[in-house]
Short mmCIF file of C-alpha atoms and ligand atoms in Angstrom, two decimals:
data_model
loop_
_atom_site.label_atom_id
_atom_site.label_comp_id
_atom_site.label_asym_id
_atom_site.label_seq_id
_atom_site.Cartn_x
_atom_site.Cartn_y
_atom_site.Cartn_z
CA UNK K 16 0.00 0.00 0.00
CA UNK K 17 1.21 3.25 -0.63
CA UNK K 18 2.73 5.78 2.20
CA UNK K 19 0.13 8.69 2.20
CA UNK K 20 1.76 12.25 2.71
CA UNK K 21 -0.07 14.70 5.00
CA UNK K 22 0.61 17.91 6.22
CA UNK K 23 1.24 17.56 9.61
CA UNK K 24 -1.42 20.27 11.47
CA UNK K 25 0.52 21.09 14.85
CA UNK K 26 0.35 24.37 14.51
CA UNK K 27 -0.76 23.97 18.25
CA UNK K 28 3.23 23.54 18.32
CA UNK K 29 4.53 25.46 21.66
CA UNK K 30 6.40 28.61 20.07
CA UNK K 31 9.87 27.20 21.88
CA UNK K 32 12.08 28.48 19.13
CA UNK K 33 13.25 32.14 20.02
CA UNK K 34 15.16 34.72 17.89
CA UNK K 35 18.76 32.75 18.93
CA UNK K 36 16.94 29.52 19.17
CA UNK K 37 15.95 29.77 15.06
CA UNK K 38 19.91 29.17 14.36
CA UNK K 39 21.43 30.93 11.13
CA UNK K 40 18.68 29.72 8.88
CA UNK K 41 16.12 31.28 10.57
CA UNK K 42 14.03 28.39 10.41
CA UNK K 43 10.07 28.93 11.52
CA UNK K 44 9.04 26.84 14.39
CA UNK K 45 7.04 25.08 12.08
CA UNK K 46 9.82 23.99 10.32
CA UNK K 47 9.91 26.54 7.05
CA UNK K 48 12.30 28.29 5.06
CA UNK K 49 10.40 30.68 3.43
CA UNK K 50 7.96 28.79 1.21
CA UNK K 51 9.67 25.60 1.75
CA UNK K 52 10.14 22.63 4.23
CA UNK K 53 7.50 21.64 7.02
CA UNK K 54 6.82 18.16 7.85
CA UNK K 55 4.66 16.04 5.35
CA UNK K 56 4.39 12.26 7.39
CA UNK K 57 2.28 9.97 7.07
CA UNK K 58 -0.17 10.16 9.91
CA UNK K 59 1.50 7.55 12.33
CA UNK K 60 4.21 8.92 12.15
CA UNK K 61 2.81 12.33 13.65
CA UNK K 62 4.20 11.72 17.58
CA UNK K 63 7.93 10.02 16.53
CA UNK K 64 8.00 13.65 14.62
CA UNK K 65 6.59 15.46 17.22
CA UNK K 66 8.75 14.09 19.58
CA UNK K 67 11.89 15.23 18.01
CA UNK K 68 10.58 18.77 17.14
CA UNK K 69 9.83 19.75 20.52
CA UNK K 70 13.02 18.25 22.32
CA UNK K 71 15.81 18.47 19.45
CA UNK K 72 16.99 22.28 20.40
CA UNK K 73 17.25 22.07 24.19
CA UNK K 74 18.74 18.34 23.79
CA UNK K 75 21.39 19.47 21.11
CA UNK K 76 22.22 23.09 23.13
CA UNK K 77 22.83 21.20 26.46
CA UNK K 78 26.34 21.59 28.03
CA UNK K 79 26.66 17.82 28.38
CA UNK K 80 25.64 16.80 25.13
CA UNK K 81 28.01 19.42 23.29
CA UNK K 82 30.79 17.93 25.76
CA UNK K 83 30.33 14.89 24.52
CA UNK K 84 29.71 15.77 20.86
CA UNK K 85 33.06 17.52 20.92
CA UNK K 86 34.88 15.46 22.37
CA UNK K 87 34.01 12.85 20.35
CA UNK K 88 34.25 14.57 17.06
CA UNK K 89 37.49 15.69 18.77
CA UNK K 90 39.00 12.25 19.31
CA UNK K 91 37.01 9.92 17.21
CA UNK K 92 36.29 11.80 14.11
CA UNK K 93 39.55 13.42 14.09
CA UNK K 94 38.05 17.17 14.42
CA UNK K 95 38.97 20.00 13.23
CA UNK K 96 39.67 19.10 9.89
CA UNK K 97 42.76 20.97 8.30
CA UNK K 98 41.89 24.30 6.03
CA UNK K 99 44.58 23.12 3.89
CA UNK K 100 46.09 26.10 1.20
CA UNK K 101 45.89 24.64 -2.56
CA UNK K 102 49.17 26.35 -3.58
CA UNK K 103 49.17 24.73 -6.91
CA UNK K 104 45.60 24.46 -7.31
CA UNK K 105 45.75 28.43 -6.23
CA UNK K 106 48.58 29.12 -9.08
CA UNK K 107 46.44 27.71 -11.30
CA UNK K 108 42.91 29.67 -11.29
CA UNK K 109 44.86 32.89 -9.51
CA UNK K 110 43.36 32.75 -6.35
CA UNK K 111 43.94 31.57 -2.58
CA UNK K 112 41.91 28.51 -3.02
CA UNK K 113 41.75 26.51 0.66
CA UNK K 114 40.24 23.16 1.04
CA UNK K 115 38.48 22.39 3.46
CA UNK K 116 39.86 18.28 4.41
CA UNK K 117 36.28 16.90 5.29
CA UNK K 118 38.21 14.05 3.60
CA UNK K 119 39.75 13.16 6.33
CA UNK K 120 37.45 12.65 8.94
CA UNK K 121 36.67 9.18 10.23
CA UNK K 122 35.16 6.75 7.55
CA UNK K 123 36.28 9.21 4.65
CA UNK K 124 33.50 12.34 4.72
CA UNK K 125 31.58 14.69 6.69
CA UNK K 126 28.63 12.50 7.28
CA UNK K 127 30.35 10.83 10.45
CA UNK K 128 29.38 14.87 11.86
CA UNK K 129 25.99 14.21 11.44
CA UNK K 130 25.55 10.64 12.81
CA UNK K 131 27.86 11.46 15.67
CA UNK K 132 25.44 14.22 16.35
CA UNK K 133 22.10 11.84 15.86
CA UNK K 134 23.11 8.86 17.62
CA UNK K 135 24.12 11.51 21.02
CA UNK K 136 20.34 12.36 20.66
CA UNK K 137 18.92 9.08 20.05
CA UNK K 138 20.34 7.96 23.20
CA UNK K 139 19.30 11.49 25.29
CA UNK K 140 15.62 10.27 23.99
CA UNK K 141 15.83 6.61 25.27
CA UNK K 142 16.14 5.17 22.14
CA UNK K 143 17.34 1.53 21.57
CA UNK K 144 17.00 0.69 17.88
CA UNK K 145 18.72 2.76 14.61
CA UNK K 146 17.52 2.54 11.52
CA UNK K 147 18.61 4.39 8.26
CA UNK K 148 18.07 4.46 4.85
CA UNK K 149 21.41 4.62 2.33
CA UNK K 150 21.93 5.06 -1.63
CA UNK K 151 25.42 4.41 -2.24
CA UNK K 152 25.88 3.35 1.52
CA UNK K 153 27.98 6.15 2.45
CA UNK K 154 25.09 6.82 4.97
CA UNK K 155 24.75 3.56 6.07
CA UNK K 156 28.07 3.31 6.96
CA UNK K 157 28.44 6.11 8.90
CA UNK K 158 25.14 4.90 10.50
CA UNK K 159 26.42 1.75 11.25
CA UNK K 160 29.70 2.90 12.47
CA UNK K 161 28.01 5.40 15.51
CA UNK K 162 26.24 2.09 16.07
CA UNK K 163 28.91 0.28 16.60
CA UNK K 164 30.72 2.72 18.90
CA UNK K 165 27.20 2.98 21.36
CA UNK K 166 26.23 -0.82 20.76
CA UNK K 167 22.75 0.16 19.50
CA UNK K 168 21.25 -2.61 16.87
CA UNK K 169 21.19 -0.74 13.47
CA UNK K 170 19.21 -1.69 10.78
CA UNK K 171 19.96 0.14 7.26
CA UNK K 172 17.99 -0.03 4.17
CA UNK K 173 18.92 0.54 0.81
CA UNK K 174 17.76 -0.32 -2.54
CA UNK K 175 18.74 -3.81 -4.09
CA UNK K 176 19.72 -2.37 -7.00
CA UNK K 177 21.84 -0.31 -4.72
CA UNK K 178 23.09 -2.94 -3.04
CA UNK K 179 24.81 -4.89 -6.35
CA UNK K 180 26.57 -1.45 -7.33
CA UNK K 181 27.89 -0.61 -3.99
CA UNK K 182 28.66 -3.93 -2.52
CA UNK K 183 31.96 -3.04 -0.32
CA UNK K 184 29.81 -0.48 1.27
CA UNK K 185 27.51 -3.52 2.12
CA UNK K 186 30.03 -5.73 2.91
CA UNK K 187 31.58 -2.80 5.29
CA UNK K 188 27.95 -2.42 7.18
CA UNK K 189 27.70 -5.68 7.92
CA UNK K 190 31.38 -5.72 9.24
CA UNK K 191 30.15 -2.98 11.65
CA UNK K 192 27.16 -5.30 13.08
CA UNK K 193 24.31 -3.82 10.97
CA UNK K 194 21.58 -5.41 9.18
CA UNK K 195 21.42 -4.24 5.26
CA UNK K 196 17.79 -4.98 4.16
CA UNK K 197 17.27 -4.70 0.77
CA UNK K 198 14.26 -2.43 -0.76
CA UNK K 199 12.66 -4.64 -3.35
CA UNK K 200 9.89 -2.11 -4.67
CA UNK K 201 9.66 0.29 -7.48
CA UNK K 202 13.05 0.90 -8.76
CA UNK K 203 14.76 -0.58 -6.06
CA UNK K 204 17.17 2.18 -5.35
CA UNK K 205 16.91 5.13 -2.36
CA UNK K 206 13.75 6.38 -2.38
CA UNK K 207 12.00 3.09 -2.27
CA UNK K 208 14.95 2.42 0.43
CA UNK K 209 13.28 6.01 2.35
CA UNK K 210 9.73 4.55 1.78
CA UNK K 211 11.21 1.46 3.87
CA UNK K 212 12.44 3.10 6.21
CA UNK K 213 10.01 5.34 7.08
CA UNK K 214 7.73 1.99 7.32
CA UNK K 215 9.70 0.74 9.89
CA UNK K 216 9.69 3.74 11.98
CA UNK K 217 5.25 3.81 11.78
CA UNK K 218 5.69 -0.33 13.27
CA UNK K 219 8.49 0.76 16.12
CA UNK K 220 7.28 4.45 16.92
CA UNK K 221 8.59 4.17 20.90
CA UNK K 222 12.06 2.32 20.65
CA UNK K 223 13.48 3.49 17.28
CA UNK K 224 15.06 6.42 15.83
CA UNK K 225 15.51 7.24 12.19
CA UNK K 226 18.62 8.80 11.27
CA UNK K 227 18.03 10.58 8.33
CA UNK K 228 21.47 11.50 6.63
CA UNK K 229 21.06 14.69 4.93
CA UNK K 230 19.20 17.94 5.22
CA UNK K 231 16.11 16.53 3.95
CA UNK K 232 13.23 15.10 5.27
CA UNK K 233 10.31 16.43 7.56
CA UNK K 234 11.09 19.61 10.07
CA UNK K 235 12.93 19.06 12.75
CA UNK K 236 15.74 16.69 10.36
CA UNK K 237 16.76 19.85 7.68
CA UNK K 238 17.94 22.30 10.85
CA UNK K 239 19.22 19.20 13.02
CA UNK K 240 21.65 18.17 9.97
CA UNK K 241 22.63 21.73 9.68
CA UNK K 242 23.41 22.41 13.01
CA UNK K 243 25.50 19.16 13.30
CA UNK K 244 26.99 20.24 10.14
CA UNK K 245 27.64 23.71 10.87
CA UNK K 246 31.04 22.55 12.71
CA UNK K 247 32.52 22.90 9.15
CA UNK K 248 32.06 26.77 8.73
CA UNK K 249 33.08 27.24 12.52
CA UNK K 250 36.11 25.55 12.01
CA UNK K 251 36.90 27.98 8.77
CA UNK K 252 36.07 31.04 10.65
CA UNK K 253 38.64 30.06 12.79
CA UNK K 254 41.04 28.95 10.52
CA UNK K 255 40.99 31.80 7.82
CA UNK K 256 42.05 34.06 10.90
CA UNK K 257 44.82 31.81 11.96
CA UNK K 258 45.83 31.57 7.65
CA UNK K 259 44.33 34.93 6.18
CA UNK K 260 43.56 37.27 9.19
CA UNK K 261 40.46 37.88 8.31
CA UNK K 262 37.62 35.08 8.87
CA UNK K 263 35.28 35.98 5.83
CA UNK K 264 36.65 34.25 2.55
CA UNK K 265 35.20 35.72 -0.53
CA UNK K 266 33.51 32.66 -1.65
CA UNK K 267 32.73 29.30 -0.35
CA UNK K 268 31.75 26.45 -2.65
CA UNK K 269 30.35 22.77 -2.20
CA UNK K 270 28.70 20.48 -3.65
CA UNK K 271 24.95 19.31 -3.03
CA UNK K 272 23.28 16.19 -3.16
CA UNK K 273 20.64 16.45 -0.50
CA UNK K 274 22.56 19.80 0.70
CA UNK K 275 24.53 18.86 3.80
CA UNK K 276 28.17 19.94 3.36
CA UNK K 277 26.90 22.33 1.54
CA UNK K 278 24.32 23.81 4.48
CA UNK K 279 27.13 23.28 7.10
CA UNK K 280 29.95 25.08 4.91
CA UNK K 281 27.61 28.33 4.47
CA UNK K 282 25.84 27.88 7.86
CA UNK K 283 28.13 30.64 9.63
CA UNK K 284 28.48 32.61 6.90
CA UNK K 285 25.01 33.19 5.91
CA UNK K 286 24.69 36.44 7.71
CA UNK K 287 27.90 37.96 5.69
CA UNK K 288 26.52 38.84 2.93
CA UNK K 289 29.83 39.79 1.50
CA UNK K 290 30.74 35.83 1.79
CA UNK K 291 29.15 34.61 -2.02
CA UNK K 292 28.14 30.67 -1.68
CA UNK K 293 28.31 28.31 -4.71
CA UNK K 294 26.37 25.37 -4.24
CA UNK K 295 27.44 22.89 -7.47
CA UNK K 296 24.50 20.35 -8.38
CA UNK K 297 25.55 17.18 -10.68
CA UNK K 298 24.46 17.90 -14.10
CA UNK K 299 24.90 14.21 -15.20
CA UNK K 300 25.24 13.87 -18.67
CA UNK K 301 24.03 17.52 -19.10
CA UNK K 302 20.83 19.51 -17.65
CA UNK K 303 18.92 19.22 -20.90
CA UNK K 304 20.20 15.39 -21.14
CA UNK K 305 17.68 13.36 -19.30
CA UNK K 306 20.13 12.41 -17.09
CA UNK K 307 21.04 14.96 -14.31
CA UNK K 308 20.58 15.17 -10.94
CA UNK K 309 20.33 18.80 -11.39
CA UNK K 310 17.47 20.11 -9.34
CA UNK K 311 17.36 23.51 -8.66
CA UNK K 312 17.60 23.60 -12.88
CA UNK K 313 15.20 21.19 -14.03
CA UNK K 314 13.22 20.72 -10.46
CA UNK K 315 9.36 22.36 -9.72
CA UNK K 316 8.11 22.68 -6.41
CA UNK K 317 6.53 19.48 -4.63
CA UNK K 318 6.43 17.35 -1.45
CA UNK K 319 9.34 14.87 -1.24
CA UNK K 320 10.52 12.52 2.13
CA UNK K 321 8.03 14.82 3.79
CA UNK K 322 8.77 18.16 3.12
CA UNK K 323 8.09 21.01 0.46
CA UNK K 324 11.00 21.70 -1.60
CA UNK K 325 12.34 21.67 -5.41
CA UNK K 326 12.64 18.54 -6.88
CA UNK K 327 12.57 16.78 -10.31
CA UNK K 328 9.16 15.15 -11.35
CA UNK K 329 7.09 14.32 -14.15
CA UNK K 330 4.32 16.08 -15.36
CA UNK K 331 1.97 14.19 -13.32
CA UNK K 332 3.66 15.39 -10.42
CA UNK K 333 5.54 11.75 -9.77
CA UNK K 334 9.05 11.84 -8.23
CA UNK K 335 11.66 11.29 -11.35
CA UNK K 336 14.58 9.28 -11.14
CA UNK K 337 17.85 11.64 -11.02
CA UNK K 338 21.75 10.57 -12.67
CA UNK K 339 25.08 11.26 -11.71
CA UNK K 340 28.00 9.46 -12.00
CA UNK K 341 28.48 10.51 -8.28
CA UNK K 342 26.31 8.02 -6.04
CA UNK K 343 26.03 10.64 -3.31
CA UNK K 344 24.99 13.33 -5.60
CA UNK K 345 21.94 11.42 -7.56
CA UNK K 346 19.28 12.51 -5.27
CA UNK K 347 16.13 13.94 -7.11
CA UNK K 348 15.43 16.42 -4.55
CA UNK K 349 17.24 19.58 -2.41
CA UNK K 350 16.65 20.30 1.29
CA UNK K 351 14.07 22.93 1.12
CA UNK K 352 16.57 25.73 2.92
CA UNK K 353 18.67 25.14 -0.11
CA UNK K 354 15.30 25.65 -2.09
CA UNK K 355 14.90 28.75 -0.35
CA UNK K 356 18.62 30.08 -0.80
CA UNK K 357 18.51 29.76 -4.22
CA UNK K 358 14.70 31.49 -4.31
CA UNK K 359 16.19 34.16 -2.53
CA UNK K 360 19.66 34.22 -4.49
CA UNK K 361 21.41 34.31 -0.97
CA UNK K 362 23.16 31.22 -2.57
CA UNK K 363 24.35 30.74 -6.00
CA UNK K 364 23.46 27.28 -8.02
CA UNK K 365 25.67 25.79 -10.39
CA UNK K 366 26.52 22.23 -11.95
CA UNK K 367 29.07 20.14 -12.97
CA UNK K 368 28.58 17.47 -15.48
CA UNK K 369 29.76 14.13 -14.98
CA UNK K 370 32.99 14.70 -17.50
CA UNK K 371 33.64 17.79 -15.37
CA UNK K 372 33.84 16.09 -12.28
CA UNK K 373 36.16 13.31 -13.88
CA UNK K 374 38.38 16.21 -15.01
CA UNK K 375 38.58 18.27 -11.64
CA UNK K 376 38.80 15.21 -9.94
CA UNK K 377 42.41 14.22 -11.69
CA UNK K 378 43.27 17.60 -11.53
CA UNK K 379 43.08 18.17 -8.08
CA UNK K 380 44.84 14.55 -7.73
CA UNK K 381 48.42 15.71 -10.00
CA UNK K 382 48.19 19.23 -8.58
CA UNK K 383 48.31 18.46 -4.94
CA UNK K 384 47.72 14.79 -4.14
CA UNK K 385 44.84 14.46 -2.78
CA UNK K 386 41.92 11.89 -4.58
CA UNK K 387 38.74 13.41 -3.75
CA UNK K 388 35.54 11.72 -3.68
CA UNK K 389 33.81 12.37 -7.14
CA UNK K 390 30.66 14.18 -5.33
CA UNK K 391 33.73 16.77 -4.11
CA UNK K 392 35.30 17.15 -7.84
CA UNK K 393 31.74 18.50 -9.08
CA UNK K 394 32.55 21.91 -6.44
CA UNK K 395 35.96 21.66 -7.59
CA UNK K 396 34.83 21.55 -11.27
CA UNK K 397 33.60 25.15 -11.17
CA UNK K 398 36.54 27.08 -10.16
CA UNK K 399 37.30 27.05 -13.92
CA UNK K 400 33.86 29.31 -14.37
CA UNK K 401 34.27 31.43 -11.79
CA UNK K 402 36.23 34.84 -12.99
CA UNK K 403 38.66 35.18 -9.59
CA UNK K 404 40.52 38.18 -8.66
CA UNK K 405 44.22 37.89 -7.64
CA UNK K 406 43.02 38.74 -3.43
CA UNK K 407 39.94 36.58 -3.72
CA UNK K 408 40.19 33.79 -0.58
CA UNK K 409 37.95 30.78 -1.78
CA UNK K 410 37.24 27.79 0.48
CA UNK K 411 35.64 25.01 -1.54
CA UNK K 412 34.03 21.98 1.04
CA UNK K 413 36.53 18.56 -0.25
CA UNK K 414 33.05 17.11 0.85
CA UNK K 415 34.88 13.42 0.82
CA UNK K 416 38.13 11.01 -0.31
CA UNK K 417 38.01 8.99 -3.55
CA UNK K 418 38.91 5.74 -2.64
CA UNK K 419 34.88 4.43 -2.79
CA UNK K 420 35.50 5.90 -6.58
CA UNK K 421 38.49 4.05 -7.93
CA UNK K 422 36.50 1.44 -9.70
CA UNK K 423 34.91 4.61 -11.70
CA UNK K 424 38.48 6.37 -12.06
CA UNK K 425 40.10 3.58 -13.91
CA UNK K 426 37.49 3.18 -16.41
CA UNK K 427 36.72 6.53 -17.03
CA UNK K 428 39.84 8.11 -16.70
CA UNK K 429 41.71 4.68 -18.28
CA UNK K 430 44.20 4.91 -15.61
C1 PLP C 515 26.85 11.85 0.58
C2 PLP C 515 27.93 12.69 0.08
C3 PLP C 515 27.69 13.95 -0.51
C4 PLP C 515 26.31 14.48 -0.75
O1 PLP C 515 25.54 14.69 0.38
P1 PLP C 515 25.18 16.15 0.91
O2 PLP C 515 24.13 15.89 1.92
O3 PLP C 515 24.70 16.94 -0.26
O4 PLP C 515 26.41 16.73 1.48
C5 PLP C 515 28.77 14.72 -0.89
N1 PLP C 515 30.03 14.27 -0.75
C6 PLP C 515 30.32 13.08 -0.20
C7 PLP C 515 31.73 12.65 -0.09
C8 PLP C 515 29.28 12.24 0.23
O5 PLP C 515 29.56 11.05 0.76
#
C-alpha cells in the first residue's frame, strides 16, 4: 500500500524556538524556510515527529551533550579538519583557493558529523533501535559505524539495486554489526529504500530512531543536519584568521546532493553577505540530457521525504529518477533551505557534469595529491567558471576522499 503524505497540522506547536533559538537559517518553528520545508508524514508517524521537534533544540544546546559531541568529534572523528592552502591548485585559477579536508574525517567524509550528532540524541531520547536508509551506503556506513561505537542494533535499508553497485559499502555495514535490508519495490534504489524506512519507523514508533542522513526530510531533520553540520564553517572562521587574518573568505563552494556539506559550509556565513556561496548540483550527462541530478535547474516545487521543496518530477507530479556518475549526488530532490537560498539568491546554483567532475577530480589529484571523492570534484569543477581576482580567498568543502570511486576512475579516466 502506498505511504500517504499529509501535512502535519501542529500548529498547536509550543512557540519554543526564540530569535537565537531559530539558528542561522532562521528556520520557523514550524519547520519553514520561506515557502519551503514543514513536515509532510504519514499520519503515524505524527508523535515520533513530534517528539523530536519539541526536544531536538534544548537536547542538542545542552552543556553535556556538546561535551560529549566535541569530544568525540574531537578524538574519534579526528576534528577539526585541516583548512589546507591549494598552492598549486591556487597558481592555477589565480586565487587563494583553501580546502576544506572533510576528507579526512573518520570513515572518509563529513557524514560521520551528522551521525555522531544523531546517535548523542537518540540515546538522550531513550532510544534503543537505529535505523537508516542509504543510496550508495555512504550513509549507512556512517550509520552503522556510531552504532557500533554505542552498541545500538542498526538496521539500514537501501535499494537492491543499490546494493549490487555498492557492494563493499555492504560488505563494510555488515562488518560494523548492521543489518542491510534490501528495498525490493519500485526501482529498487533510495527512495523506495526512504519509503522502507520510514515503514519501519510507523511499526516501532517508541524504541526506534531514524537517522536521516542529509538535510532533507520532515522539520525538525533539515535544521538538526545543519546544526551538526555547521562545525565545518566554525572551524573555517577560525582557521581563515589563523591563515588569512580575516575570517570571511570571498567565496565558499560545495557540492549538493541532498545539501549537507553544503548547508554546514555556508551555515556561519550566511549572515555575511559579503561571503558569495556556490552550491554545485551534478548535471549528469548535461541539464537538458535526461540524465542529471540537477534540481534547482530542471526541479518544480513538490512534497518529497516529507517536506516542500524543489525537486525533479514528471508532469503528473511523480518523483523522477535523477543521474550522476556521483552516487552521493543522484538525489532527485534539495533540502528545502537550499530551495529557499537559491529562491532568494542568498546562494548561487551551479553544476558540474559528470565529464567535469572526472576532469577536476584528476586535476586536483596531480596538482596536490589528494583523490577526492567524485561528489567533491563536481565543487571543484567550477573554479574554472568562476572569474577570480588575484586577493579573492575561496574555500571550496573537499566534501569526501576517492577511494569508494576508484572502480569509476580507472574506467573513465583509463588509468
Ligand atoms: C553523501 C555525500 C555527498 C552528498 O551529500 P550532501 O548531503 O549533499 O552533502 C557529498 N560528498 C560526499 C563525499 C558524500 O559522501
Amino acid at each position: 500500500m502506498p505511504l500517504e503524505f499529509k501535512l502535519n497540522p501542529s500548529a498547536q506547536r509550543k512557540n519554543t524556538i526564540d530569535f537565537l533559538k531559530a539558528g542561522l537559517y532562521k528556520v520557523s518553528p514550524l519547520g519553514y524556510y520561506g515557502e519551503f520545508g514543514g513536515a509532510f508524514i504519514p499520519e503515524m508517524l505524527y508523535p515520533n515527529v513530534e517528539e523530536l521537534a519539541e526536544k531536538y533544540l534544548d537536547i542538542i544546546q545542552d552543556d553535556g551533550f556538546q561535551k560529549e559531541f566535541q569530544s568525540l568529534l574531537h578524538d574519534y572523528v579526528g576534528r577539526p579538519t585541516p583548512l589546507y592552502p591549494a598552492k598549486r591548485l591556487s597558481e592555477k585559477y589565480k586565487a587563494h583557493i583553501y580546502l576544506k579536508r572533510e576528507d579526512l574525517n573518520h570513515t572518509g567524509a563529513h557524514k560521520i558529523n551528522n551521525t555522531v550528532g544523531q546517535i548523542l540524541l537518540a540515546k538522550r531520547l531513550g532510544k534503543t533501535r537505529i535505523i537508516a536508509e542509504t543510496g550508495a551506503g555512504q550513509h549507512g556506513v556512517a550509520t552503522a559505524t556510531v552504532c557500533a561505537l554505542m552498541n545500538l542494533p542498526c538496521v539500514v535499508y537501501m535499494g537492491e539495486v543499490d546494493m549490487q553497485r555498492q557492494a563493499p559499502n555492504v560488505a563494510r555495514m555488515r562488518m560494523l554489526g548492521a543489518e542491510v535490508r534490501p528495498a525490493m519495490s519500485g526501482s529498487k534504489t533510495l527512495k523506495d529504500a526512504t519509503n522502507e524506512a520510514i515503514r519501519d519507523w510507523i511499526n516501532n514508533p517508541s524504541d526506534t530512531h531514524y537517522i536521516i542522513g542529509s538535510v532533507v526530510g520532515p522539520y525538525p531533520y533539515p535544521d538538526m543536519v545543519a546544526r551538526f553540520q555547521s562545525v565545518i564553517s566554525e572551524e573555517m572562521r577560525k582557521q581563515l584568521i589563523e591563515k588569512e587574518g580575516n575570517e570571511l573568505p570571498d567565496y565558499v563552494i560545495a557540492c549538493v546532493g541532498g545539501g549537507s556539506n553544503a548547508a554546514g559550509s555556508f551555515y556561519h556565513f550566511l549572515n555575511n553577505d559579503e561571503v558569495k556561496l556556490i552550491a554545485v548540483e551534478a548535471a549528469g550527462e548535461g541539464v537538458a540530457s535526461g540524465h542529471t541530478a540537477a534540481t534547482t535547474v530542471v526541479g518544480k516545487i513538490g512534497i518529497i521525504h516529507g517536506s516542500k521543496t524543489m525537486l525533479m518530477q514528471t508532469e503528473d507530479g511523480q518523483i523522477e529518477e535523477a543521474y550522476s556518475i556521483s552516487a552521493g549526488l543522484d538525489y532527485p530532490g534539495v533540502g528545502p533551505l537550499h530551495a529557499h537560498l537559491f529562491k532568494t539568491g542568498r546562494a548561487q546554483y551551479l553544476n558540474a557534469t559528470d565529464e567535469e567532475a572526472l576532469q577536476a577530480a584528476l586535476e586536483l589529484t596531480r596538482l596536490e595529491g589528494i583523490i577526492p571523492a567524485l561528489e567533491s570534484a563536481h565543487a571543484l569543477a567550477k573554479l574554472k567558471d568562476i572569474a577570480f581576482k588575484p586577493d579573492d580567498v575561496v574555500v571550496v568543502c573537499l566534501s569526501g576522499r576517492g577511494d569508494k570511486d576508484m572502480e569509476t576512475y580507472i574506467k573513465r579516466l583509463e588509468i
